[in-house]
mmCIF file of C-alpha atoms in Angstrom:
data_model
loop_
_atom_site.group_PDB
_atom_site.id
_atom_site.type_symbol
_atom_site.label_atom_id
_atom_site.label_comp_id
_atom_site.label_asym_id
_atom_site.label_seq_id
_atom_site.Cartn_x
_atom_site.Cartn_y
_atom_site.Cartn_z
ATOM 1 C CA MET C 28 3.546 26.263 -1.066
ATOM 2 C CA THR C 29 3.567 25.848 -4.843
ATOM 3 C CA ARG C 30 1.361 23.222 -5.957
ATOM 4 C CA SER C 31 1.419 21.444 -9.346
ATOM 5 C CA ALA C 32 -1.785 20.498 -11.273
ATOM 6 C CA ARG C 33 -1.318 16.956 -10.238
ATOM 7 C CA PRO C 34 -2.088 15.715 -6.792
ATOM 8 C CA THR C 35 1.278 15.206 -4.683
ATOM 9 C CA ALA C 36 2.520 12.663 -2.327
ATOM 10 C CA ALA C 37 5.495 12.281 0.009
ATOM 11 C CA VAL C 38 6.756 8.696 0.599
ATOM 12 C CA LEU C 39 8.981 8.305 3.759
ATOM 13 C CA GLY C 40 11.199 5.311 3.124
ATOM 14 C CA GLY C 41 12.877 3.901 -0.044
ATOM 15 C CA GLY C 42 12.450 0.287 0.692
ATOM 16 C CA ILE C 43 10.309 -2.211 -1.104
ATOM 17 C CA SER C 44 6.904 -0.595 0.124
ATOM 18 C CA GLY C 45 8.029 2.889 -0.485
ATOM 19 C CA LEU C 46 9.454 2.465 -4.017
ATOM 20 C CA CYS C 47 6.272 0.409 -4.999
ATOM 21 C CA ALA C 48 3.957 2.903 -3.525
ATOM 22 C CA ALA C 49 5.617 5.680 -5.598
ATOM 23 C CA ILE C 50 5.245 3.728 -8.781
ATOM 24 C CA ALA C 51 1.586 2.947 -7.959
ATOM 25 C CA LEU C 52 0.825 6.619 -7.264
ATOM 26 C CA ARG C 53 2.487 7.847 -10.493
ATOM 27 C CA GLN C 54 0.290 5.275 -12.408
ATOM 28 C CA ARG C 55 -2.727 7.063 -10.858
ATOM 29 C CA GLY C 56 -1.483 10.472 -12.059
ATOM 30 C CA TRP C 57 0.196 11.736 -8.831
ATOM 31 C CA ASP C 58 3.559 13.335 -8.395
ATOM 32 C CA ALA C 59 5.384 11.351 -5.829
ATOM 33 C CA VAL C 60 8.691 11.982 -4.106
ATOM 34 C CA VAL C 61 10.519 9.519 -2.089
ATOM 35 C CA PHE C 62 12.723 10.511 1.022
ATOM 36 C CA GLU C 63 15.309 7.844 2.135
ATOM 37 C CA GLU C 64 17.790 8.632 4.863
ATOM 38 C CA THR C 65 20.468 5.996 3.826
ATOM 39 C CA GLU C 66 23.013 6.446 0.986
ATOM 40 C CA SER C 67 21.407 3.976 -1.473
ATOM 41 C CA VAL C 68 18.211 1.915 -1.926
ATOM 42 C CA VAL C 69 19.960 -0.702 -3.884
ATOM 43 C CA VAL C 70 21.101 -2.832 -0.837
ATOM 44 C CA GLY C 71 20.364 -6.011 1.170
ATOM 45 C CA ALA C 72 20.804 -9.792 0.842
ATOM 46 C CA GLY C 73 18.432 -12.187 -0.497
ATOM 47 C CA ILE C 74 14.508 -12.282 -0.750
ATOM 48 C CA THR C 75 11.756 -14.530 -1.825
ATOM 49 C CA ILE C 76 8.641 -13.311 -3.593
ATOM 50 C CA TRP C 77 5.365 -15.360 -3.900
ATOM 51 C CA ALA C 78 2.803 -15.309 -6.425
ATOM 52 C CA ASN C 79 0.778 -12.675 -4.540
ATOM 53 C CA GLY C 80 3.724 -10.341 -4.638
ATOM 54 C CA LEU C 81 4.419 -11.130 -8.239
ATOM 55 C CA SER C 82 0.871 -10.435 -9.121
ATOM 56 C CA GLY C 83 1.227 -6.865 -7.530
ATOM 57 C CA LEU C 84 4.622 -6.301 -9.558
ATOM 58 C CA ASP C 85 2.755 -7.327 -12.729
ATOM 59 C CA VAL C 86 0.298 -4.427 -11.994
ATOM 60 C CA LEU C 87 3.283 -2.091 -11.349
ATOM 61 C CA GLY C 88 4.962 -3.203 -14.689
ATOM 62 C CA VAL C 89 8.098 -4.454 -13.298
ATOM 63 C CA ALA C 90 7.455 -8.325 -12.775
ATOM 64 C CA ASP C 91 9.240 -9.393 -15.985
ATOM 65 C CA ASP C 92 12.471 -7.509 -14.971
ATOM 66 C CA VAL C 93 12.172 -9.002 -11.387
ATOM 67 C CA ARG C 94 11.587 -12.651 -12.763
ATOM 68 C CA ALA C 95 14.545 -12.201 -15.251
ATOM 69 C CA ALA C 96 16.793 -11.404 -12.158
ATOM 70 C CA ALA C 97 15.459 -14.269 -9.978
ATOM 71 C CA GLY C 98 15.765 -17.910 -9.594
ATOM 72 C CA ASP C 99 12.567 -19.920 -9.895
ATOM 73 C CA MET C 100 11.689 -22.052 -6.725
ATOM 74 C CA THR C 101 9.662 -24.829 -8.446
ATOM 75 C CA LEU C 102 10.885 -27.197 -5.665
ATOM 76 C CA VAL C 103 12.008 -26.497 -2.135
ATOM 77 C CA ARG C 104 12.897 -29.429 0.127
ATOM 78 C CA ILE C 105 12.264 -29.112 3.648
ATOM 79 C CA VAL C 106 14.367 -31.369 5.993
ATOM 80 C CA ASP C 107 15.349 -31.372 9.698
ATOM 81 C CA TRP C 108 18.786 -30.634 10.940
ATOM 82 C CA ARG C 109 19.919 -34.281 10.569
ATOM 83 C CA GLY C 110 18.766 -34.379 6.821
ATOM 84 C CA ARG C 111 15.527 -36.311 7.133
ATOM 85 C CA GLU C 112 13.022 -35.063 4.555
ATOM 86 C CA LEU C 113 9.864 -33.643 6.201
ATOM 87 C CA MET C 114 7.951 -32.392 2.989
ATOM 88 C CA ARG C 115 8.413 -30.778 -0.384
ATOM 89 C CA GLN C 116 7.171 -27.485 -1.362
ATOM 90 C CA ARG C 117 6.143 -27.561 -5.154
ATOM 91 C CA SER C 118 5.143 -24.365 -7.143
ATOM 92 C CA GLU C 119 4.449 -23.726 -10.780
ATOM 93 C CA ALA C 120 7.151 -21.932 -12.705
ATOM 94 C CA GLY C 121 7.244 -18.308 -12.199
ATOM 95 C CA THR C 122 5.065 -18.215 -9.097
ATOM 96 C CA LEU C 123 7.899 -18.337 -6.397
ATOM 97 C CA VAL C 124 11.303 -16.685 -7.030
ATOM 98 C CA ALA C 125 14.341 -15.806 -5.035
ATOM 99 C CA LEU C 126 16.698 -13.025 -5.889
ATOM 100 C CA HIS C 127 19.185 -10.568 -4.554
ATOM 101 C CA ARG C 128 17.105 -7.710 -2.776
ATOM 102 C CA ARG C 129 19.351 -5.167 -4.563
ATOM 103 C CA ASP C 130 18.150 -6.502 -7.883
ATOM 104 C CA LEU C 131 14.551 -6.109 -6.791
ATOM 105 C CA ASN C 132 15.028 -2.596 -5.533
ATOM 106 C CA ALA C 133 16.983 -1.872 -8.741
ATOM 107 C CA ALA C 134 14.130 -2.922 -10.879
ATOM 108 C CA LEU C 135 11.745 -0.778 -8.770
ATOM 109 C CA LEU C 136 14.076 2.255 -9.002
ATOM 110 C CA ALA C 137 14.422 1.921 -12.756
ATOM 111 C CA ALA C 138 10.626 2.377 -13.010
ATOM 112 C CA LEU C 139 10.719 5.752 -11.530
ATOM 113 C CA PRO C 140 12.270 9.011 -13.029
ATOM 114 C CA ASP C 141 15.566 10.019 -11.722
ATOM 115 C CA ASP C 142 14.284 13.038 -9.736
ATOM 116 C CA VAL C 143 11.856 11.055 -7.533
ATOM 117 C CA VAL C 144 14.004 9.225 -5.010
ATOM 118 C CA HIS C 145 16.097 11.433 -2.590
ATOM 119 C CA THR C 146 18.730 9.408 -0.718
ATOM 120 C CA GLN C 147 20.515 10.674 2.380
ATOM 121 C CA THR C 148 17.483 12.706 3.214
ATOM 122 C CA SER C 149 15.648 12.346 6.331
ATOM 123 C CA ALA C 150 12.115 13.380 6.537
ATOM 124 C CA THR C 151 9.530 13.831 9.315
ATOM 125 C CA VAL C 152 5.765 14.095 9.477
ATOM 126 C CA VAL C 153 5.129 17.345 11.194
ATOM 127 C CA ASP C 154 1.357 17.227 10.894
ATOM 128 C CA ALA C 155 -0.234 14.068 9.982
ATOM 129 C CA LYS C 156 -3.728 15.290 9.643
ATOM 130 C CA ARG C 157 -2.823 18.104 7.106
ATOM 131 C CA GLY C 158 0.005 16.094 5.390
ATOM 132 C CA VAL C 159 2.838 18.436 6.381
ATOM 133 C CA VAL C 160 6.429 16.874 6.020
ATOM 134 C CA GLU C 161 9.866 18.480 6.858
ATOM 135 C CA ALA C 162 12.746 17.474 4.741
ATOM 136 C CA ASP C 163 15.936 19.070 4.156
ATOM 137 C CA GLY C 164 14.918 21.741 6.620
ATOM 138 C CA ARG C 165 11.938 22.697 4.703
ATOM 139 C CA GLU C 166 8.133 21.999 5.528
ATOM 140 C CA GLN C 167 5.801 21.172 2.635
ATOM 141 C CA GLN C 168 2.169 20.170 2.541
ATOM 142 C CA TYR C 169 1.251 17.116 0.492
ATOM 143 C CA ASP C 170 -2.164 15.716 -0.752
ATOM 144 C CA LEU C 171 -0.926 12.444 0.933
ATOM 145 C CA VAL C 172 1.916 11.329 3.218
ATOM 146 C CA VAL C 173 2.914 7.489 2.779
ATOM 147 C CA ALA C 174 4.833 6.357 5.893
ATOM 148 C CA ALA C 175 6.808 3.341 4.664
ATOM 149 C CA ASP C 176 9.688 3.708 7.190
ATOM 150 C CA GLY C 177 9.895 0.299 8.189
ATOM 151 C CA VAL C 178 9.545 -1.626 11.469
ATOM 152 C CA HIS C 179 11.192 1.113 13.527
ATOM 153 C CA SER C 180 8.824 3.620 11.956
ATOM 154 C CA GLU C 181 9.280 7.020 13.611
ATOM 155 C CA THR C 182 5.989 8.164 12.096
ATOM 156 C CA ARG C 183 4.122 5.320 13.851
ATOM 157 C CA THR C 184 5.804 5.875 17.180
ATOM 158 C CA ARG C 185 4.903 9.494 17.052
ATOM 159 C CA TRP C 186 1.460 9.728 15.410
ATOM 160 C CA TRP C 187 0.032 6.150 16.278
ATOM 161 C CA PRO C 188 1.255 5.749 20.053
ATOM 162 C CA GLU C 189 -2.041 3.508 20.499
ATOM 163 C CA ALA C 190 -0.526 0.945 18.191
ATOM 164 C CA GLY C 191 2.026 -0.084 20.547
ATOM 165 C CA GLY C 192 5.725 -0.893 19.686
ATOM 166 C CA GLU C 193 7.735 -3.810 18.245
ATOM 167 C CA ARG C 194 7.721 -7.162 19.983
ATOM 168 C CA ASP C 195 10.931 -9.092 20.511
ATOM 169 C CA CYS C 196 10.550 -12.572 18.966
ATOM 170 C CA GLY C 197 13.604 -13.824 20.788
ATOM 171 C CA ILE C 198 15.164 -14.852 17.457
ATOM 172 C CA ARG C 199 18.421 -13.706 15.845
ATOM 173 C CA ALA C 200 18.987 -14.051 12.071
ATOM 174 C CA TRP C 201 21.976 -14.013 9.903
ATOM 175 C CA ARG C 202 21.606 -13.333 6.170
ATOM 176 C CA ALA C 203 24.102 -13.162 3.228
ATOM 177 C CA VAL C 204 24.481 -13.914 -0.441
ATOM 178 C CA VAL C 205 27.693 -16.110 -0.857
ATOM 179 C CA ASP C 206 29.479 -17.143 -4.055
ATOM 180 C CA GLY C 207 28.692 -20.420 -5.598
ATOM 181 C CA ALA C 208 25.374 -21.937 -6.593
ATOM 182 C CA ALA C 209 23.788 -24.420 -4.214
ATOM 183 C CA ALA C 210 22.586 -27.683 -5.751
ATOM 184 C CA GLU C 211 18.942 -27.268 -4.622
ATOM 185 C CA ALA C 212 16.642 -24.959 -2.611
ATOM 186 C CA LEU C 213 16.482 -26.218 0.922
ATOM 187 C CA THR C 214 14.921 -25.286 4.122
ATOM 188 C CA VAL C 215 16.166 -26.825 7.413
ATOM 189 C CA TRP C 216 14.209 -26.973 10.615
ATOM 190 C CA CYS C 217 15.309 -27.718 14.172
ATOM 191 C CA PRO C 218 13.525 -26.943 17.500
ATOM 192 C CA ALA C 219 15.800 -24.004 18.201
ATOM 193 C CA GLY C 220 16.667 -22.927 14.691
ATOM 194 C CA GLU C 221 16.171 -22.624 11.012
ATOM 195 C CA CYS C 222 18.297 -22.379 7.930
ATOM 196 C CA GLY C 223 17.375 -21.581 4.328
ATOM 197 C CA ILE C 224 19.278 -22.179 1.314
ATOM 198 C CA LEU C 225 18.261 -20.601 -2.060
ATOM 199 C CA PRO C 226 20.213 -20.778 -5.306
ATOM 200 C CA LEU C 227 20.238 -17.490 -7.227
ATOM 201 C CA PRO C 228 20.854 -17.009 -10.997
ATOM 202 C CA ASP C 229 24.268 -15.549 -10.976
ATOM 203 C CA ASP C 230 26.015 -18.515 -9.444
ATOM 204 C CA THR C 231 25.360 -17.368 -5.934
ATOM 205 C CA THR C 232 23.174 -18.562 -3.094
ATOM 206 C CA TYR C 233 21.182 -16.716 -0.698
ATOM 207 C CA VAL C 234 21.692 -18.360 2.827
ATOM 208 C CA PHE C 235 20.094 -17.495 6.182
ATOM 209 C CA GLY C 236 20.156 -18.892 9.565
ATOM 210 C CA ALA C 237 17.970 -17.980 12.611
ATOM 211 C CA SER C 238 18.171 -19.396 16.174
ATOM 212 C CA ARG C 239 16.434 -18.699 19.436
ATOM 213 C CA GLY C 240 17.311 -19.138 23.160
ATOM 214 C CA ARG C 241 20.729 -20.185 24.103
ATOM 215 C CA ALA C 242 21.350 -21.371 20.497
ATOM 216 C CA ARG C 243 20.999 -17.709 19.529
ATOM 217 C CA ASP C 244 24.025 -16.823 21.752
ATOM 218 C CA ALA C 245 26.059 -19.402 20.185
ATOM 219 C CA GLY C 246 25.895 -17.377 16.847
ATOM 220 C CA LEU C 247 26.662 -19.400 13.532
ATOM 221 C CA ALA C 248 28.586 -22.002 15.408
ATOM 222 C CA TYR C 249 25.169 -23.498 16.436
ATOM 223 C CA PHE C 250 24.898 -24.916 13.024
ATOM 224 C CA ASP C 251 28.163 -26.556 12.797
ATOM 225 C CA ASP C 252 26.847 -30.173 13.116
ATOM 226 C CA TRP C 253 23.724 -29.683 10.854
ATOM 227 C CA VAL C 254 23.408 -31.619 7.690
ATOM 228 C CA GLU C 255 25.561 -30.296 4.810
ATOM 229 C CA PRO C 256 25.597 -27.917 2.974
ATOM 230 C CA VAL C 257 24.270 -25.731 5.935
ATOM 231 C CA PRO C 258 27.558 -25.377 7.987
ATOM 232 C CA SER C 259 29.831 -25.115 4.867
ATOM 233 C CA LEU C 260 27.778 -22.367 3.375
ATOM 234 C CA LEU C 261 27.388 -20.415 6.626
ATOM 235 C CA ARG C 262 31.288 -20.567 7.117
ATOM 236 C CA GLU C 263 31.506 -18.783 3.577
ATOM 237 C CA ILE C 264 29.698 -15.678 5.104
ATOM 238 C CA ASP C 265 32.354 -13.077 5.627
ATOM 239 C CA GLU C 266 29.818 -10.183 7.043
ATOM 240 C CA PRO C 267 26.475 -11.411 7.547
ATOM 241 C CA ILE C 268 23.443 -8.874 8.018
ATOM 242 C CA VAL C 269 22.521 -9.575 11.628
ATOM 243 C CA HIS C 270 19.152 -8.731 13.234
ATOM 244 C CA ASP C 271 17.389 -9.630 16.454
ATOM 245 C CA LEU C 272 13.964 -10.214 15.128
ATOM 246 C CA THR C 273 10.837 -8.129 16.074
ATOM 247 C CA ASP C 274 7.237 -8.157 14.689
ATOM 248 C CA LEU C 275 4.403 -5.976 15.183
ATOM 249 C CA ASP C 276 0.638 -6.212 15.851
ATOM 250 C CA PRO C 277 -1.011 -4.920 12.583
ATOM 251 C CA VAL C 278 -2.178 -1.365 12.925
ATOM 252 C CA ARG C 279 -5.772 -1.424 12.939
ATOM 253 C CA ARG C 280 -6.528 2.081 11.685
ATOM 254 C CA PRO C 281 -3.576 2.894 9.510
ATOM 255 C CA VAL C 282 -4.830 6.272 8.185
ATOM 256 C CA LYS C 283 -4.687 9.511 10.090
ATOM 257 C CA GLY C 284 -5.744 12.592 8.022
ATOM 258 C CA ARG C 285 -3.640 12.597 5.073
ATOM 259 C CA THR C 286 -1.095 10.252 6.352
ATOM 260 C CA VAL C 287 -1.165 6.451 5.967
ATOM 261 C CA LEU C 288 1.275 3.587 7.239
ATOM 262 C CA ILE C 289 2.018 0.748 4.787
ATOM 263 C CA GLY C 290 4.606 -2.077 4.665
ATOM 264 C CA ASP C 291 6.586 -2.992 7.890
ATOM 265 C CA ALA C 292 5.633 0.240 9.494
ATOM 266 C CA ALA C 293 2.018 -1.020 9.604
ATOM 267 C CA HIS C 294 2.543 -4.737 10.027
ATOM 268 C CA ALA C 295 6.025 -6.134 10.561
ATOM 269 C CA LEU C 296 6.011 -9.934 10.224
ATOM 270 C CA ARG C 297 8.191 -12.856 11.402
ATOM 271 C CA PRO C 298 10.164 -13.958 8.391
ATOM 272 C CA HIS C 299 9.147 -17.621 8.359
ATOM 273 C CA LEU C 300 6.629 -17.346 5.658
ATOM 274 C CA GLY C 301 8.897 -15.010 3.252
ATOM 275 C CA GLN C 302 5.846 -12.758 2.865
ATOM 276 C CA GLY C 303 7.352 -9.518 3.927
ATOM 277 C CA ALA C 304 7.952 -8.351 0.560
ATOM 278 C CA GLY C 305 4.847 -9.711 -0.846
ATOM 279 C CA LEU C 306 2.484 -8.156 1.591
ATOM 280 C CA SER C 307 4.245 -4.715 1.211
ATOM 281 C CA ILE C 308 3.944 -4.908 -2.637
ATOM 282 C CA GLU C 309 0.207 -5.594 -2.041
ATOM 283 C CA ASP C 310 -0.073 -2.594 0.177
ATOM 284 C CA ALA C 311 1.364 -0.291 -2.474
ATOM 285 C CA VAL C 312 -0.956 -1.602 -5.164
ATOM 286 C CA VAL C 313 -4.041 -1.428 -3.171
ATOM 287 C CA LEU C 314 -3.072 2.157 -2.028
ATOM 288 C CA GLY C 315 -2.885 3.107 -5.712
ATOM 289 C CA GLN C 316 -6.336 1.681 -6.250
ATOM 290 C CA HIS C 317 -7.705 3.881 -3.447
ATOM 291 C CA CYS C 318 -6.141 7.039 -4.920
ATOM 292 C CA SER C 319 -7.983 8.882 -7.761
ATOM 293 C CA SER C 320 -6.336 11.052 -10.294
ATOM 294 C CA SER C 321 -8.074 14.155 -8.830
ATOM 295 C CA GLY C 322 -6.136 13.832 -5.620
ATOM 296 C CA ARG C 323 -8.695 11.973 -3.427
ATOM 297 C CA PHE C 324 -7.479 9.253 -1.055
ATOM 298 C CA ASP C 325 -10.182 6.854 0.114
ATOM 299 C CA GLY C 326 -8.563 6.107 3.359
ATOM 300 C CA GLU C 327 -11.299 4.281 4.793
ATOM 301 C CA GLY C 328 -11.521 1.966 1.868
ATOM 302 C CA PHE C 329 -7.772 1.270 2.165
ATOM 303 C CA ALA C 330 -7.927 0.468 5.594
ATOM 304 C CA LYS C 331 -10.983 -1.852 5.101
ATOM 305 C CA ALA C 332 -9.243 -3.546 2.160
ATOM 306 C CA ARG C 333 -6.023 -4.505 4.122
ATOM 307 C CA ARG C 334 -7.130 -4.914 7.804
ATOM 308 C CA ARG C 335 -8.099 -8.516 7.690
ATOM 309 C CA ARG C 336 -5.295 -9.476 5.189
ATOM 310 C CA TRP C 337 -2.691 -8.195 7.564
ATOM 311 C CA ALA C 338 -4.324 -9.808 10.672
ATOM 312 C CA ALA C 339 -4.461 -13.254 8.743
ATOM 313 C CA VAL C 340 -0.895 -13.083 7.439
ATOM 314 C CA SER C 341 0.375 -11.989 10.852
ATOM 315 C CA LEU C 342 -1.247 -14.677 12.685
ATOM 316 C CA LEU C 343 -0.056 -17.339 10.213
ATOM 317 C CA ALA C 344 3.588 -16.113 10.440
ATOM 318 C CA ARG C 345 3.534 -16.393 14.248
ATOM 319 C CA ARG C 346 2.196 -19.864 13.888
ATOM 320 C CA ALA C 347 4.771 -20.793 11.540
ATOM 321 C CA SER C 348 7.477 -19.800 13.925
ATOM 322 C CA SER C 349 5.952 -22.096 16.425
ATOM 323 C CA VAL C 350 5.918 -24.968 13.760
ATOM 324 C CA MET C 351 9.434 -24.376 12.475
ATOM 325 C CA MET C 352 11.206 -23.413 15.704
ATOM 326 C CA PRO C 353 8.724 -24.860 18.367
ATOM 327 C CA THR C 354 9.045 -24.226 22.068
ATOM 328 C CA ASN C 355 5.965 -26.091 22.761
ATOM 329 C CA PRO C 356 6.232 -29.935 22.611
ATOM 330 C CA VAL C 357 2.686 -30.107 20.888
ATOM 331 C CA PHE C 358 4.046 -28.018 18.069
ATOM 332 C CA GLY C 359 7.292 -29.918 18.157
ATOM 333 C CA ALA C 360 5.482 -33.159 17.166
ATOM 334 C CA THR C 361 4.965 -31.420 13.727
ATOM 335 C CA HIS C 362 8.649 -32.343 12.854
ATOM 336 C CA ARG C 363 7.825 -36.045 13.488
ATOM 337 C CA LEU C 364 4.509 -36.153 11.873
ATOM 338 C CA ALA C 365 5.292 -34.064 8.658
ATOM 339 C CA PRO C 366 6.642 -37.008 6.726
ATOM 340 C CA LEU C 367 3.451 -38.901 7.291
ATOM 341 C CA MET C 368 1.092 -36.137 5.961
ATOM 342 C CA PRO C 369 0.562 -35.044 2.301
ATOM 343 C CA ASP C 370 2.696 -32.109 1.306
ATOM 344 C CA ARG C 371 -0.248 -30.244 -0.074
ATOM 345 C CA LEU C 372 -2.049 -30.497 3.394
ATOM 346 C CA MET C 373 0.948 -29.154 5.176
ATOM 347 C CA MET C 374 1.402 -26.287 2.674
ATOM 348 C CA GLY C 375 -2.157 -25.485 2.217
ATOM 349 C CA ALA C 376 -2.317 -22.331 4.596
ATOM 350 C CA VAL C 377 0.697 -21.011 2.849
ATOM 351 C CA ASP C 378 -0.689 -21.453 -0.554
ATOM 352 C CA ARG C 379 -3.944 -19.702 0.380
ATOM 353 C CA ILE C 380 -2.082 -16.643 1.547
ATOM 354 C CA ALA C 381 -0.093 -16.551 -1.724
ATOM 355 C CA GLY C 382 -3.375 -16.840 -3.686
ATOM 356 C CA TRP C 383 -4.026 -13.220 -3.323
ATOM 357 C CA ARG C 384 -4.228 -11.387 -6.774
ATOM 358 C CA ALA C 385 -4.089 -7.559 -7.484
#
C-alpha cells in the first residue's frame, strides 16, 4: 500500500453522516475518501435540522449555506386530525430549519474536493481491526474506517453481530416535496397516524404522512378526512418516498480496531423528533474531535462521548412515538390534556435534546 504523509480514512456511505465525517476529518488534517454505492448523494425529500445539528454544521463551516437554503421554523402549530390546536412549538430564529435534503447534501458536497466522493462504488470492510476495505476490486488499509452506511449497515451486521438487527416500528411513512408553499408549518396527530407540513423557501412544501396498524394498509387514503390542508397536499404527491420504519438499539461499543460506526448505522431513530440528521451531524463533529493530525483515533473517548447521548435521544424518540401515535390509552390521554398544559412544559424534553452544542 502507498501511504500519504497524512493519515487516511475511508468513509462508507455518502449520506449526511458520511459527508459530515469526511469534512470533519479533513479539518483535522486527514485524507478522507467517501464510497457511496448509489448514483448520486444529492437526493431525498425534506428534512428538519434543530439547533444541535446547526451547531455542528457551524463547526464544519457549512451552516450559513444550509440556513440560506432552508425555511426558518420559528412557529410550528401542533393540532389533532380534526384541527383542534394541542400546542405551539416556538423557536428562536435560525435554531430550527427545514429544507430539501438534496440542498443539505449539496452544501456538504460543496465543502469537499471533487475527488473525495466516489459514487456508484460499493465498499466492504474486509478487516475491521486492521482497517482494510475492498472497493472497486482493490483492497486497501486505512488508518480509520468510518461505517456510515445507514440503518441497513452491512458493516454492522458483519462485524457487530452482538448489536442485534433493526426493529420494525409497525409504521409506514410517505415523504415528498410538492409544489406550492403551505401557509404555515403544521404537525397533525392522530392515534393511528401523524402528518407534517413544512413550507420551504423555493415555493415548495415538505409533506410527510405516517400511520400504523390497519391505517397503514389504507395508504394515503387514510388521511382523506383529516383537517385541511393535509388531504389536499397528500393528493399532490405523485411518487412519494415510502418506508416501513425501523429503529435500532444504539450500539454500545461502536469501535472495533480501526473501524467505527456512526449515524443510522449506530443508532437509527424513529423520525418523530426530527433528530436523525442532527444526531448524525453531532457524530461527525465529535469523531473529528477524537482524531489527531498524527493519525491517532481515540476510539474509547469517542464511544464514551456518544454512548449516553445516543441512548437518551433513542429513548425519547420511542416515547414520542407513543405520545404522537399512541397505542396505549394512557398515552392517548396526552392528546386531550395537551391544550391544558403550557407549551414549554410539553416541549421541554425536546428542547433539552436540541440544547447540545459542539
